[in-house]
PDB file of C-alpha atoms in Angstrom:
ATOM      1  CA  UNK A   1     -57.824-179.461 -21.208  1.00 37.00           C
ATOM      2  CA  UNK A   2     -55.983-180.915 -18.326  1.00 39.00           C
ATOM      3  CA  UNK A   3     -53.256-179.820 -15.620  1.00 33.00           C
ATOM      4  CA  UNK A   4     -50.473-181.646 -13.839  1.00 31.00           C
ATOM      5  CA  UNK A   5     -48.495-180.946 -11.796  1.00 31.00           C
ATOM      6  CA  UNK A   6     -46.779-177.455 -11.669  1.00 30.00           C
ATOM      7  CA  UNK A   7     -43.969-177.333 -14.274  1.00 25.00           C
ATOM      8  CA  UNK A   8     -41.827-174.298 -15.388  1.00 16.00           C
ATOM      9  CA  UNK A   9     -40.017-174.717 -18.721  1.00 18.00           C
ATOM     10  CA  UNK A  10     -36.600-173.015 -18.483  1.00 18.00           C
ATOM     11  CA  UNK A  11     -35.344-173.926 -22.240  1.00 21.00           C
ATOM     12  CA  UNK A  12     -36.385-170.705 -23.094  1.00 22.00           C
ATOM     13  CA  UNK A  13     -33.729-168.407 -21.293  1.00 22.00           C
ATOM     14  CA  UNK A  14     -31.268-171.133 -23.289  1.00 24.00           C
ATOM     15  CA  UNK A  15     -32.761-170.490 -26.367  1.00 26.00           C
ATOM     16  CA  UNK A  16     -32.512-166.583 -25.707  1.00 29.00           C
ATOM     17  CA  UNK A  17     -28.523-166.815 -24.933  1.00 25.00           C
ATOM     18  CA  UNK A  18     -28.153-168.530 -27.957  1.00 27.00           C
ATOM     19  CA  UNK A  19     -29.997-165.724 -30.038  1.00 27.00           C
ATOM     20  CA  UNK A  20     -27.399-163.233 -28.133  1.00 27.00           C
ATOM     21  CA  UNK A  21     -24.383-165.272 -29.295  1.00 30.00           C
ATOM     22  CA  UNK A  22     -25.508-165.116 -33.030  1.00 28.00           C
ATOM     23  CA  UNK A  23     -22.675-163.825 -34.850  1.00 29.00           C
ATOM     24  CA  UNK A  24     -21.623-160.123 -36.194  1.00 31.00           C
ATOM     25  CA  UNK A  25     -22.672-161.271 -39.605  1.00 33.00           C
ATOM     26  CA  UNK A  26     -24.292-157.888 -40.419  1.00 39.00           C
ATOM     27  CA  UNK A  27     -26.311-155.226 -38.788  1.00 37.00           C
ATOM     28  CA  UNK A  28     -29.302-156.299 -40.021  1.00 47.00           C
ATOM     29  CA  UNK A  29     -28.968-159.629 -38.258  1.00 47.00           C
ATOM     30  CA  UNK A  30     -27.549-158.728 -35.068  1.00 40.00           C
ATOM     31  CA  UNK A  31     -30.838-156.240 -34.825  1.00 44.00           C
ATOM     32  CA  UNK A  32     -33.426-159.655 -35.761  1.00 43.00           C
ATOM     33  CA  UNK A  33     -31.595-161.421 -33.355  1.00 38.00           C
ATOM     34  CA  UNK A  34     -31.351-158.811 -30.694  1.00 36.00           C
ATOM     35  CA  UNK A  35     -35.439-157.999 -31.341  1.00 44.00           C
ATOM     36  CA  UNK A  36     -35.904-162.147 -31.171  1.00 44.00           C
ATOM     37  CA  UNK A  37     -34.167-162.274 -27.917  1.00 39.00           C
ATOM     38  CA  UNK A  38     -36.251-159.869 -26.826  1.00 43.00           C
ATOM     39  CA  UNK A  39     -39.474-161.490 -28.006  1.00 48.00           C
ATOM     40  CA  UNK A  40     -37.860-164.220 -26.138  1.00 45.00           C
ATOM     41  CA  UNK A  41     -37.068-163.534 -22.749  1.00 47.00           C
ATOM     42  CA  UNK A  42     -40.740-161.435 -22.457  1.00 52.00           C
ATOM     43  CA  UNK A  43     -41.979-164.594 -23.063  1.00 57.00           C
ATOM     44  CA  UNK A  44     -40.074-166.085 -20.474  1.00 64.00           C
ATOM     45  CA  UNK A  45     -40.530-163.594 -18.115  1.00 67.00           C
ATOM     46  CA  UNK A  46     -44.146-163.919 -18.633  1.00 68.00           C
ATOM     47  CA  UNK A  47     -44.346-167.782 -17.893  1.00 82.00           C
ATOM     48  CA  UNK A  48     -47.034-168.446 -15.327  1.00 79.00           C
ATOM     49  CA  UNK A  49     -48.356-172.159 -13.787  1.00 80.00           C
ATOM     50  CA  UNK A  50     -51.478-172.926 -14.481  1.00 79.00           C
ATOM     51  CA  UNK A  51     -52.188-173.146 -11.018  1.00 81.00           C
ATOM     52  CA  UNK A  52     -51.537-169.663 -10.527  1.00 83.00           C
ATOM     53  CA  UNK A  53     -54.164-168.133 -13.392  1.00 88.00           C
ATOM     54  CA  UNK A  54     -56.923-166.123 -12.249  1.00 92.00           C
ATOM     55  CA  UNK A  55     -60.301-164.931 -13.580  1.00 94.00           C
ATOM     56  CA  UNK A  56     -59.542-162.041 -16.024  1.00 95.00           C
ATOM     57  CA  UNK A  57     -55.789-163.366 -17.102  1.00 95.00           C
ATOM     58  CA  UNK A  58     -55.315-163.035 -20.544  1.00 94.00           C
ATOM     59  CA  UNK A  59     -52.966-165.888 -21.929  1.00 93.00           C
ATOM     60  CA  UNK A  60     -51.002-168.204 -24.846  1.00 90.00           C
ATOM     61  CA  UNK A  61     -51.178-171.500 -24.305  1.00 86.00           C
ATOM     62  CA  UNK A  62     -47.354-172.943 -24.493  1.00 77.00           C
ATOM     63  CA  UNK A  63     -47.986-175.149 -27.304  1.00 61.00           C
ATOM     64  CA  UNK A  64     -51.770-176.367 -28.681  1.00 58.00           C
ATOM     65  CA  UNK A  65     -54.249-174.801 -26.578  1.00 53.00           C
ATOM     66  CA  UNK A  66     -55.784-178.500 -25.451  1.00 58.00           C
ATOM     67  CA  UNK A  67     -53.503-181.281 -23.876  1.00 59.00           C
ATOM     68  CA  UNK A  68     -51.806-181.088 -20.308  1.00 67.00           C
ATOM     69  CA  UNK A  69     -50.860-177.721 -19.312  1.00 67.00           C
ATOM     70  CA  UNK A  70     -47.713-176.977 -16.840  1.00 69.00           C
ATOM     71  CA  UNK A  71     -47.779-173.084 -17.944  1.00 81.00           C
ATOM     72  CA  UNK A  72     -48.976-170.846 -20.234  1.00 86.00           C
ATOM     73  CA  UNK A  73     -47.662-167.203 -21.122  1.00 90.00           C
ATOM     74  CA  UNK A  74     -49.866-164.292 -19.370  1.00 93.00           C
ATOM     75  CA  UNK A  75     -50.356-160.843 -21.338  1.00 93.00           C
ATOM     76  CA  UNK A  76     -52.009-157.704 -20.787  1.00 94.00           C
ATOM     77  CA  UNK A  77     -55.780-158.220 -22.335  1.00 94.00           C
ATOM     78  CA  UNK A  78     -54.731-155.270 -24.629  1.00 93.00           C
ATOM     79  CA  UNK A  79     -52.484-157.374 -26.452  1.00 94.00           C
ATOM     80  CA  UNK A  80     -53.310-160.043 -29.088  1.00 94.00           C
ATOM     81  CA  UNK A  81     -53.791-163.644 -27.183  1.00 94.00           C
ATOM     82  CA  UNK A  82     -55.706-167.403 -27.152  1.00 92.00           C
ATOM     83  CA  UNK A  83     -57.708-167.126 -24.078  1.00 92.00           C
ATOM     84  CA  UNK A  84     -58.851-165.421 -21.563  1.00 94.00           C
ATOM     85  CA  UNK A  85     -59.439-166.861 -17.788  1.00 95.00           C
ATOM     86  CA  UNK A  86     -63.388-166.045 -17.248  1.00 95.00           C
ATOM     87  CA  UNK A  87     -64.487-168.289 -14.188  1.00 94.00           C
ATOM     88  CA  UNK A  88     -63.132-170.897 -11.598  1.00 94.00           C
ATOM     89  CA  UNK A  89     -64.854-172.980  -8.815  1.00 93.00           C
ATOM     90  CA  UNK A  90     -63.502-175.917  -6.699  1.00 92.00           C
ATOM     91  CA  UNK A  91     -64.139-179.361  -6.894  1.00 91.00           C
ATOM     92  CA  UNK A  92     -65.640-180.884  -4.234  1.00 84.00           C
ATOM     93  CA  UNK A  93     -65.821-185.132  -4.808  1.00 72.00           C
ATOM     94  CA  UNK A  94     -64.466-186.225  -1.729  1.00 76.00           C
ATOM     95  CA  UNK A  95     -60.636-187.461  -1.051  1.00 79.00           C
ATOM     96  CA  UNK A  96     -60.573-190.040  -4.165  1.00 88.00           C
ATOM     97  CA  UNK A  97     -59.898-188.669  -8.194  1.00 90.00           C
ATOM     98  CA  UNK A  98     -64.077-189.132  -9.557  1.00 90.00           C
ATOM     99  CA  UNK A  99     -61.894-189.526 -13.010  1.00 90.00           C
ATOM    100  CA  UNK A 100     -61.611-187.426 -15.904  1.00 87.00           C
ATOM    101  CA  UNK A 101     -65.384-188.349 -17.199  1.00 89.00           C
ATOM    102  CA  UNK A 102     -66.326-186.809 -14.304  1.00 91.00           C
ATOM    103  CA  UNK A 103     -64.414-183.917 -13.815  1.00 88.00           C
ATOM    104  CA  UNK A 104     -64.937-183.451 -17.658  1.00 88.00           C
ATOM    105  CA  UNK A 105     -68.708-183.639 -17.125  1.00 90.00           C
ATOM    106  CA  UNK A 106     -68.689-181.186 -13.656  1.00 91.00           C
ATOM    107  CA  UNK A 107     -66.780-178.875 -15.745  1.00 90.00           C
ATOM    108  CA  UNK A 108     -69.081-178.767 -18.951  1.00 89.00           C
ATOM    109  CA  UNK A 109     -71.404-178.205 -16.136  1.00 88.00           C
ATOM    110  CA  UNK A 110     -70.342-175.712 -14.405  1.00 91.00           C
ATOM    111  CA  UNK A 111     -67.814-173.436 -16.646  1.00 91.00           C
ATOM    112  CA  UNK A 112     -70.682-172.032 -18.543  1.00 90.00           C
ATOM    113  CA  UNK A 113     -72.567-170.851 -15.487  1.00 90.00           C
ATOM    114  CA  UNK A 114     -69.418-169.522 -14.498  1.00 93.00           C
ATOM    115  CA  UNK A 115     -68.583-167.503 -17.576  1.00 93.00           C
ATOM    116  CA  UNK A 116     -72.020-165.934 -18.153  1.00 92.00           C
ATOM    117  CA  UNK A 117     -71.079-164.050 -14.761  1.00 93.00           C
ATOM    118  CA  UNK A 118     -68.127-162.582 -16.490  1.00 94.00           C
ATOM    119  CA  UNK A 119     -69.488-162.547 -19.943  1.00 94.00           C
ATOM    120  CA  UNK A 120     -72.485-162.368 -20.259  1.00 95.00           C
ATOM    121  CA  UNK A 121     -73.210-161.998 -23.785  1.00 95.00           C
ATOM    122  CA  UNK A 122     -72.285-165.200 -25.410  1.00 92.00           C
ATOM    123  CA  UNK A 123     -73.236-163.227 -28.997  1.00 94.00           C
ATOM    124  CA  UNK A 124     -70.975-160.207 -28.493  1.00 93.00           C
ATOM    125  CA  UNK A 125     -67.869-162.644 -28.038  1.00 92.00           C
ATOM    126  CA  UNK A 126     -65.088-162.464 -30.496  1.00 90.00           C
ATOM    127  CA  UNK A 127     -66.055-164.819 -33.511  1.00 87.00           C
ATOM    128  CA  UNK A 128     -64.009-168.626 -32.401  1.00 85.00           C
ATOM    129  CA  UNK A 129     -63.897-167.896 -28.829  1.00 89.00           C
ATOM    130  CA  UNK A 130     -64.914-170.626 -27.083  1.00 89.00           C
ATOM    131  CA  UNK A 131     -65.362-172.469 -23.963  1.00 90.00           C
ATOM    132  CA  UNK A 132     -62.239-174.579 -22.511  1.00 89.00           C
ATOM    133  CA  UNK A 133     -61.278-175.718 -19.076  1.00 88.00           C
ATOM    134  CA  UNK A 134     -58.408-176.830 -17.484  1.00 88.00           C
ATOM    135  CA  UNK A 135     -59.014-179.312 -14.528  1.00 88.00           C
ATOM    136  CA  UNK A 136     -57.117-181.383 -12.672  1.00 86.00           C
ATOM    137  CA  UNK A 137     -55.374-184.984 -13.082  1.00 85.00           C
ATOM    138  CA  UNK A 138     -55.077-187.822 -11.173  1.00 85.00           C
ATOM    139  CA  UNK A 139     -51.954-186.760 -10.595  1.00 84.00           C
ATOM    140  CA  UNK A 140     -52.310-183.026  -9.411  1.00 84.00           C
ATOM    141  CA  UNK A 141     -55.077-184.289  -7.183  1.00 87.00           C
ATOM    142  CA  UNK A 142     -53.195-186.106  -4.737  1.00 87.00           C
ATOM    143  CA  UNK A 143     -51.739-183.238  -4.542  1.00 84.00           C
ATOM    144  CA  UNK A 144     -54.856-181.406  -3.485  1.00 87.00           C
ATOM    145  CA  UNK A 145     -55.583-179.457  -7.012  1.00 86.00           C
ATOM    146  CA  UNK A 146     -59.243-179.275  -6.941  1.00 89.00           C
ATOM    147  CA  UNK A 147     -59.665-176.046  -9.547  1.00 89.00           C
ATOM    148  CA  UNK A 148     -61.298-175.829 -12.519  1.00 90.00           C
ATOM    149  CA  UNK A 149     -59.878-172.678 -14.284  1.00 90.00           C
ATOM    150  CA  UNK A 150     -62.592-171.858 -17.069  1.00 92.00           C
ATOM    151  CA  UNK A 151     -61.545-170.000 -20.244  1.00 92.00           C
ATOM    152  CA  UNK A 152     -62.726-168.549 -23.530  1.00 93.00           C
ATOM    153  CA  UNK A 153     -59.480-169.967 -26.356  1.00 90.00           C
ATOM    154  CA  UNK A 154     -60.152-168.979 -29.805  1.00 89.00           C
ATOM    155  CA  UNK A 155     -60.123-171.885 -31.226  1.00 84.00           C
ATOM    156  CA  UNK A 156     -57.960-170.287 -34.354  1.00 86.00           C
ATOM    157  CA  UNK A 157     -56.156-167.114 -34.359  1.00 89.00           C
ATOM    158  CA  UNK A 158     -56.302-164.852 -31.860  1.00 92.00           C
ATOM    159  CA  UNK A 159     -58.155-161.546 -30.112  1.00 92.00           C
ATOM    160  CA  UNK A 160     -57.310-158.726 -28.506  1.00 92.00           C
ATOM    161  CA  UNK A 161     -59.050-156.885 -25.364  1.00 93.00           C
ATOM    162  CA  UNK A 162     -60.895-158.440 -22.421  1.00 94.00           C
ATOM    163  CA  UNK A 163     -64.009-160.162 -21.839  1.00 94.00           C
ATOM    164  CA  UNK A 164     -64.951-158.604 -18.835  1.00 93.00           C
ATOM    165  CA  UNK A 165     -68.697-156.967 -19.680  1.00 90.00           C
ATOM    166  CA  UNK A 166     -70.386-157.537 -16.753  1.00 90.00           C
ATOM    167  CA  UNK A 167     -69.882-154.459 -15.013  1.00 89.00           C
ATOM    168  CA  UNK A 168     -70.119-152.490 -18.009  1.00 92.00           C
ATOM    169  CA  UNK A 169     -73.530-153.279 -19.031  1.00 95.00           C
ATOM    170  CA  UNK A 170     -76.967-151.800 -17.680  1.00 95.00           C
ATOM    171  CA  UNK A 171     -79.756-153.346 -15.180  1.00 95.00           C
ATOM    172  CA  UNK A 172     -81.975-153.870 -17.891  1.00 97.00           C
ATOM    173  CA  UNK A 173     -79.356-155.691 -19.910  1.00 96.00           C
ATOM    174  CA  UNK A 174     -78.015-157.866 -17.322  1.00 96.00           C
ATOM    175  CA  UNK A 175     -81.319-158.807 -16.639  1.00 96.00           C
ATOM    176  CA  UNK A 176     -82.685-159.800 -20.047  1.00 97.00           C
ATOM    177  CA  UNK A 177     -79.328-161.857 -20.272  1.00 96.00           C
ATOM    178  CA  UNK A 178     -79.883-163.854 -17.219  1.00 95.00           C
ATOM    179  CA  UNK A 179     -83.091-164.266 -17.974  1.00 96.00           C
ATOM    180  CA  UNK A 180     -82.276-166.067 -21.812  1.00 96.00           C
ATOM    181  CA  UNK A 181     -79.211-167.224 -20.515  1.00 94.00           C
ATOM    182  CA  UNK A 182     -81.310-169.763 -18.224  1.00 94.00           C
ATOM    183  CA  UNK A 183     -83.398-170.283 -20.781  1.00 96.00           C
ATOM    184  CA  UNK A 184     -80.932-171.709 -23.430  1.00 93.00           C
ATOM    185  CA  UNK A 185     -78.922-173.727 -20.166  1.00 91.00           C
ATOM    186  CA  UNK A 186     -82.178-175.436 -19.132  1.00 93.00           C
ATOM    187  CA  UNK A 187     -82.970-176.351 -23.092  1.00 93.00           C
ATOM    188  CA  UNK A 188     -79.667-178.518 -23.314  1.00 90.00           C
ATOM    189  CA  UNK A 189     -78.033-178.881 -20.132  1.00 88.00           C
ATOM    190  CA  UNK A 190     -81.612-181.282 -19.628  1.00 91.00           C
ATOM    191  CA  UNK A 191     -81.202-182.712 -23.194  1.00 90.00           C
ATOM    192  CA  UNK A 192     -81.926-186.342 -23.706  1.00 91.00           C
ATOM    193  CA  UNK A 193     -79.570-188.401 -25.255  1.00 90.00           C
ATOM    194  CA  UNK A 194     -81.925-190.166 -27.007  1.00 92.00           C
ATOM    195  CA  UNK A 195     -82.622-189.164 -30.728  1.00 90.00           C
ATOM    196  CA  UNK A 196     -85.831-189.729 -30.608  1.00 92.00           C
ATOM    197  CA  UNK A 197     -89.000-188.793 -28.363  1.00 93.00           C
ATOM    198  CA  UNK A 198     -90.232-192.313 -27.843  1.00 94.00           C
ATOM    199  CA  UNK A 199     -87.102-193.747 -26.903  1.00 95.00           C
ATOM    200  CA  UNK A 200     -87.438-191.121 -23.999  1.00 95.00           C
ATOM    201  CA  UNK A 201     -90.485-189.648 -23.467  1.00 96.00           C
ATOM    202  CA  UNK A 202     -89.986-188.907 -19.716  1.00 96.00           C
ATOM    203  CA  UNK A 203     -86.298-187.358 -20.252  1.00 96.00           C
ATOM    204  CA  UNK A 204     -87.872-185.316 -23.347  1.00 95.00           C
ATOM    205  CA  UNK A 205     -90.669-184.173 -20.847  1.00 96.00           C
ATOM    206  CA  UNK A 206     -88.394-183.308 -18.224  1.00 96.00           C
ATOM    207  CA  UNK A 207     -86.404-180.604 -20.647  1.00 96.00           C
ATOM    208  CA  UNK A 208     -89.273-179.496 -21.631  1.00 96.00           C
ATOM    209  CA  UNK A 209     -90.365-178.684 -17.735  1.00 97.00           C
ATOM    210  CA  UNK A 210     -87.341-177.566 -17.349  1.00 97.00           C
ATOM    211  CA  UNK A 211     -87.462-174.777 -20.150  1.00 97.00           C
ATOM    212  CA  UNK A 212     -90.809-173.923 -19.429  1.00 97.00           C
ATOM    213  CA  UNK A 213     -89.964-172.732 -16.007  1.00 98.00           C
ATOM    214  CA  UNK A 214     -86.803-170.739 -17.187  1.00 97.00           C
ATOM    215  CA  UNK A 215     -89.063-168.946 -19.604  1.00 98.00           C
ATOM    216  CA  UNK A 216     -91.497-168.226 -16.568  1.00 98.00           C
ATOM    217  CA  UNK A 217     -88.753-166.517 -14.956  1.00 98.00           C
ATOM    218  CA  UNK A 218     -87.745-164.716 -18.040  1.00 97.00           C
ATOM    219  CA  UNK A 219     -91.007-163.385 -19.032  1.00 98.00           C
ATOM    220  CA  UNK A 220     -91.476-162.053 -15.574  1.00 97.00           C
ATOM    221  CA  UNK A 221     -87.872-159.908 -15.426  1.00 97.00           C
ATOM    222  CA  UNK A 222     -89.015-158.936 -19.137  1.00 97.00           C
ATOM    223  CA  UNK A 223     -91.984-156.853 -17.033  1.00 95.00           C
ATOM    224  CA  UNK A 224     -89.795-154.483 -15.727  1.00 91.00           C
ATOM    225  CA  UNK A 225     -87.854-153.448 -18.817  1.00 96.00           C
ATOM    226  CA  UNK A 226     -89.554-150.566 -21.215  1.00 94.00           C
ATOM    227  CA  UNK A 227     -89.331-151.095 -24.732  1.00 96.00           C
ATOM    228  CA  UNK A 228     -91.847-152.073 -27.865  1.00 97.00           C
ATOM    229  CA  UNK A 229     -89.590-154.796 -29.110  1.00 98.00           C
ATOM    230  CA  UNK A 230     -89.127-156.194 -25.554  1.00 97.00           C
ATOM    231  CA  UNK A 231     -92.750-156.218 -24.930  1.00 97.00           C
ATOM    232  CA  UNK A 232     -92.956-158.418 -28.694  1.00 97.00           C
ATOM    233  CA  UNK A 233     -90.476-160.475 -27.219  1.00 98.00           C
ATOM    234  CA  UNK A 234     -91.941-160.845 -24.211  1.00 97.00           C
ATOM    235  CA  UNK A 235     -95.903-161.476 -25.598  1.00 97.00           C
ATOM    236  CA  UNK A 236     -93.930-164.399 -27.413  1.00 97.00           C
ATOM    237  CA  UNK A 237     -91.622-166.248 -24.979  1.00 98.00           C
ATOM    238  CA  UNK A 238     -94.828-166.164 -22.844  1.00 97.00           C
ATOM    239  CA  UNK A 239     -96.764-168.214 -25.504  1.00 97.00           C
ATOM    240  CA  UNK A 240     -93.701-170.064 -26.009  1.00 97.00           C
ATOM    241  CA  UNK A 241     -94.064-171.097 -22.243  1.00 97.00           C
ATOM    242  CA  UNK A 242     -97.287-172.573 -22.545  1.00 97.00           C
ATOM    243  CA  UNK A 243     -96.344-174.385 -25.532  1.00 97.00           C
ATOM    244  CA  UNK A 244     -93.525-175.757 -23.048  1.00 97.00           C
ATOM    245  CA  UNK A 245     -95.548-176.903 -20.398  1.00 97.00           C
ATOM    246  CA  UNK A 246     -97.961-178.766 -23.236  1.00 96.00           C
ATOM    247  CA  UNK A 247     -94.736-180.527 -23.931  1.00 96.00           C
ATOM    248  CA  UNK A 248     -94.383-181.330 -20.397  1.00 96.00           C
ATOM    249  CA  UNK A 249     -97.367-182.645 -19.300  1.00 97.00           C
ATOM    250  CA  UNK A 250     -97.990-185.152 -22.917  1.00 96.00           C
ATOM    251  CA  UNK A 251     -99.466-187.934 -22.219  1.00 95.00           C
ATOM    252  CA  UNK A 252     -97.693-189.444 -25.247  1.00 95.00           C
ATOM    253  CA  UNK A 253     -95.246-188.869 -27.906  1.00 94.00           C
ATOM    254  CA  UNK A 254     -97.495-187.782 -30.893  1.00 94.00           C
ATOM    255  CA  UNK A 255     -98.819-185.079 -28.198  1.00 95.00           C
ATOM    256  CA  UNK A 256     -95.468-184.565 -27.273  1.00 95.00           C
ATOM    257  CA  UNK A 257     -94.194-183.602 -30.819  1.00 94.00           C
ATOM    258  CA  UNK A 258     -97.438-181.015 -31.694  1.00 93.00           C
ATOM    259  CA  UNK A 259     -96.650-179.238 -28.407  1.00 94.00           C
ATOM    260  CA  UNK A 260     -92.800-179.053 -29.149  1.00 93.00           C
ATOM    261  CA  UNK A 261     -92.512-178.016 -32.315  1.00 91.00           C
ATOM    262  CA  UNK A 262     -94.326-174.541 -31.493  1.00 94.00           C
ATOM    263  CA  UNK A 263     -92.473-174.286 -28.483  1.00 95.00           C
ATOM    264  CA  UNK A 264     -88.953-174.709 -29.947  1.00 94.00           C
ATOM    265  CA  UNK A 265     -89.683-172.110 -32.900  1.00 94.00           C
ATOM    266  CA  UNK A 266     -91.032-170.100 -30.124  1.00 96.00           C
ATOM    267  CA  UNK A 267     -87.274-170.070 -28.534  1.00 96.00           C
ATOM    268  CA  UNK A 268     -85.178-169.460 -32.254  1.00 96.00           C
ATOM    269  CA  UNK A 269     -83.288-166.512 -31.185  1.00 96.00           C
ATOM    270  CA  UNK A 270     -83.661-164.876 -34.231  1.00 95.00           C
ATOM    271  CA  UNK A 271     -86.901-163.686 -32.529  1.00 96.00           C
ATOM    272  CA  UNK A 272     -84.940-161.806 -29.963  1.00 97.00           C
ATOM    273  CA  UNK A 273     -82.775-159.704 -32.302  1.00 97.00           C
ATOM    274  CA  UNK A 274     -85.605-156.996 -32.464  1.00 98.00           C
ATOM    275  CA  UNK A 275     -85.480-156.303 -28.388  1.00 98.00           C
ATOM    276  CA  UNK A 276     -81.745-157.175 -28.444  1.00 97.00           C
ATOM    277  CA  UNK A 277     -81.223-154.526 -30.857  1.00 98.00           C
ATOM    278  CA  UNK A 278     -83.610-152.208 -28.828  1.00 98.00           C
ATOM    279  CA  UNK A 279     -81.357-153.066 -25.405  1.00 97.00           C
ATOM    280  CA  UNK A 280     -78.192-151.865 -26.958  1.00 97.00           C
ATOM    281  CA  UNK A 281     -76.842-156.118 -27.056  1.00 96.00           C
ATOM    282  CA  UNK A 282     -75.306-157.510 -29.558  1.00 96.00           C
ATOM    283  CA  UNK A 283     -77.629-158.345 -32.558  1.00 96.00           C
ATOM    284  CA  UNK A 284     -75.969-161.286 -34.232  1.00 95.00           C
ATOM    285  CA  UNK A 285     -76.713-164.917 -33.555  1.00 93.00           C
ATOM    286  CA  UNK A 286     -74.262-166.839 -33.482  1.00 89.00           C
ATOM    287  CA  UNK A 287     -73.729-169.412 -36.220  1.00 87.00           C
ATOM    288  CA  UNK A 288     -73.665-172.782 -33.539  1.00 85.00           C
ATOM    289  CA  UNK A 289     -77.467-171.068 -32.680  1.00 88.00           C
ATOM    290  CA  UNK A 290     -78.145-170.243 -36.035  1.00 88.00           C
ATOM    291  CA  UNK A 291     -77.414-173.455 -37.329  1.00 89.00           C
ATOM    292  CA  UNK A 292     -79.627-175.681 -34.984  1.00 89.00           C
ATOM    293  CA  UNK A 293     -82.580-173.628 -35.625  1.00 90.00           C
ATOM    294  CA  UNK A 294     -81.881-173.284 -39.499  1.00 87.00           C
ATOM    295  CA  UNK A 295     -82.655-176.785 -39.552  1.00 64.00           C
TER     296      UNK A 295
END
């Protein structure tokens, strides 16, 4: 999603002095069209720029929740909405616009770093949610916009209460997400774009590096939390590891592919329910997950 320049929609306050001027036809219609004005002008009233959203807002997009974005309707978090604002971060790419590529690609980037510090269990979030931005424009950034507003939109329908779980959840728990958090980032944030292993052997190895060293620093935070199914868990992201670093260090792609196909099952988060389920975390992978390891 993108954002121009600030923009405030007045039609609305027309719209509601129309409703008003509906006429004495009945009771019954002079109460809808009291209650619609109503609806109305809290809508109104409610109008916020885009540039003014901060982490936490709850919000309805004014229109389809992608597109450019002049303002969007904020709501208390108790009340039924699209999207939630769950990180931000500046841009920093110098005095020319990179281009929206590139501020698409920072973005994809950064936004899910971002939200894992607000939410940061992906599985416990409200089934649709997911990940949107709203950057800047050429436009808006010669007028200095540099902010990335992250969000959660459901991409049909709508939820109701915040996000915010961060400072609700335990030591333990925050640390066993960060921990597979890093581990899932490294897998495809480092993902070749290559199909196949041969075409790129090097960017295949790299990933696999990559992963192996998140799951280094997971099985080591894993020490310090009590727990049978953790210590399962644990036992088998550390084999998972090795298989990693096998991956890693091929010396060609038939070695390559006998290391890595351990090592991926060794990741399926289906494995993780047990010790989720023993945390107190949600316990139901999500079907995006679910899928790519189904296959």
């Amino acid at each position: 999603m993108t954002v121009r320049a600030p923009y405030r929609s007045l039609r609305g306050i027309s719209a509601v002095a129309a409703l008003l001027a509906i006429g004495a036809v009945g009771c019954s219609d002079v109460t809808d069209a009291v209650d619609s004005a109503k609806d109305g002008a809290k809508k109104v009233a409610r109008q916020r720029s885009v540039f003014s959203l901060d982490i936490g807002d709850c919000y309805n997009p004014n229109g389809k929740a992608e597109g450019t974005a002049y303002a969007v309707e904020v709501v208390p978090c108790d009340e039924a909405h699209q999207g939630q604002v769950v990180g931000e971060f500046a841009i920093d790419k110098g005095k020319a616009y990179p281009g929206d590529d590139e501020v698409s690609a920072i973005a994809d980037t950064r936004c899910p770093v971002e939200a894992q510090k607000f939410a940061p269990d992906t599985w416990a979030l409200p089934k649709g949610a997911a990940l949107f931005y709203y950057t800047p424009t050429k436009e808006s950034w010669a007028t200095g916009d540099r902010a990335v507003s992250c969000t959660y939109t459901a991409e049909k329908g709508t939820f109701s209460g915040t996000l915010d779980t961060a400072k609700s959840l335990k030591p333990e728990q925050l640390t066993y997400l960060k921990g597979s958090n890093a581990v899932y980032e490294a897998l495809w944030a480092n993902q070749s774009e290559k199909d196949a292993v041969e075409e790129d052997l090097a960017g295949y190895k790299a990933q696999a590096k990559a992963v192996g060293a998140a799951l280094d620093t997971h099985v080591e935070g894993l020490k310090g939390i009590e727990g049978t199914e953790v210590g399962k868990l644990r036992s088998t992201l550390a084999k998972a590891a090795e298989d990693w670093k096998k991956a890693a260090n091929a010396a060609d792609a038939d070695t390559f592919y006998l290391a890595y196909d351990s090592a991926f099952s060794g990741i399926d988060p289906n494995k993780s329910v047990a010790a989720r389920k023993e945390l107190g975390l949600a316990t139901t992978v999500p079907a995006d997950e679910a899928e790519v390891w189904a296959g």
